[in-house]
Amino acid sequence: MEPEKIQSNRAKALHVRSYILQNLEQSDLGLSELSRRFFITSKTLNREFKKQFQLTVQDFIRDERLKRAYELLKLGQQVREVYQLVGFRHAESFS
């Protein structure tokens, strides 16, 4: 693989991470939506993301949603509000 392509994929992984952190509340946020948005195959995005952050895209999204939910719950917000604010579709996904 050419050095420019490698650098480009690394840069995209960093950009995707920023996008995820800014858009966690979107319940449709996932690998296929991100790969379409950033014009990179799902396989390449997941591979680069895992190289950079030691997590797959989905694992990163889940972990960040749970961290944000924990903070909101500590502030006293109700579970029925929090799961939607952090992008979970169903409260059951949250337990």
Coordinates of C-alpha atoms in Angstrom, one line a residue:
M1 CA 0.0 0.0 0.0
E2 CA 1.3 3.5 -0.9
P3 CA 2.4 5.7 2.0
E4 CA -0.1 8.4 1.1
K5 CA -2.9 5.8 1.2
I6 CA -1.8 4.6 4.7
Q7 CA -1.6 8.1 6.0
S8 CA -5.0 8.9 4.5
N9 CA -6.6 5.9 6.2
R10 CA -5.1 6.9 9.5
A11 CA -6.3 10.4 9.1
K12 CA -9.8 9.1 8.3
A13 CA -9.8 6.9 11.4
L14 CA -9.0 10.0 13.5
H15 CA -11.7 12.0 11.8
V16 CA -14.2 9.2 12.3
R17 CA -13.4 9.1 16.0
S18 CA -14.1 12.8 16.3
Y19 CA -17.3 12.4 14.3
I20 CA -18.5 9.6 16.6
L21 CA -17.8 11.6 19.8
Q22 CA -19.7 14.5 18.4
N23 CA -22.7 12.4 17.2
L24 CA -23.2 9.7 19.8
E25 CA -26.8 10.5 20.2
Q26 CA -27.6 9.3 16.7
S27 CA -29.0 5.8 17.1
D28 CA -28.1 4.8 13.6
L29 CA -24.4 5.6 14.1
G30 CA -22.5 2.5 13.1
L31 CA -19.9 1.0 10.9
S32 CA -21.8 1.0 7.6
E33 CA -23.1 4.5 8.0
L34 CA -19.7 5.8 8.9
S35 CA -18.0 4.0 6.0
R36 CA -20.5 5.5 3.6
R37 CA -20.1 9.0 5.1
F38 CA -16.3 8.9 4.9
F39 CA -15.9 7.0 1.6
I40 CA -13.9 4.1 3.0
T41 CA -14.8 0.4 3.1
S42 CA -16.2 -1.0 6.3
K43 CA -13.3 -3.5 6.5
T44 CA -10.6 -0.9 6.0
L45 CA -12.2 1.5 8.4
N46 CA -12.6 -1.2 11.1
R47 CA -9.0 -2.4 10.6
E48 CA -7.5 1.2 10.7
F49 CA -9.7 2.1 13.7
K50 CA -8.6 -1.0 15.6
K51 CA -4.9 -0.2 14.8
Q52 CA -5.3 3.3 16.1
F53 CA -7.6 2.8 19.1
Q54 CA -7.4 -1.0 19.9
L55 CA -11.2 -1.2 19.5
T56 CA -13.5 -1.9 16.6
V57 CA -15.8 0.9 15.6
Q58 CA -18.8 -0.7 17.2
D59 CA -17.0 -1.4 20.5
F60 CA -15.8 2.2 20.6
I61 CA -19.3 3.6 20.0
R62 CA -20.7 1.3 22.7
D63 CA -18.0 2.2 25.2
E64 CA -18.3 5.9 24.6
R65 CA -22.1 5.8 24.9
L66 CA -21.8 3.9 28.2
K67 CA -19.3 6.4 29.6
R68 CA -21.5 9.3 28.6
A69 CA -24.6 7.6 30.1
Y70 CA -22.7 7.0 33.3
E71 CA -21.9 10.7 33.6
L72 CA -25.5 11.7 33.0
L73 CA -26.8 9.1 35.5
K74 CA -24.4 10.5 38.1
L75 CA -25.9 13.9 37.5
G76 CA -29.3 12.5 38.4
Q77 CA -30.9 12.1 35.0
Q78 CA -33.4 9.2 34.6
V79 CA -32.6 6.0 32.7
R80 CA -35.6 6.6 30.4
E81 CA -34.0 9.9 29.3
V82 CA -30.4 8.9 29.3
Y83 CA -30.6 5.9 27.0
Q84 CA -32.0 8.1 24.2
L85 CA -29.6 11.0 24.9
V86 CA -26.6 8.7 24.2
G87 CA -28.0 6.9 21.2
F88 CA -29.4 3.6 22.4
R89 CA -32.6 2.7 20.7
H90 CA -34.1 0.7 23.5
A91 CA -33.8 0.9 27.3
E92 CA -33.2 -2.9 27.3
S93 CA -29.9 -2.3 25.4
F94 CA -28.9 -0.2 28.3
S95 CA -29.2 -2.7 31.1

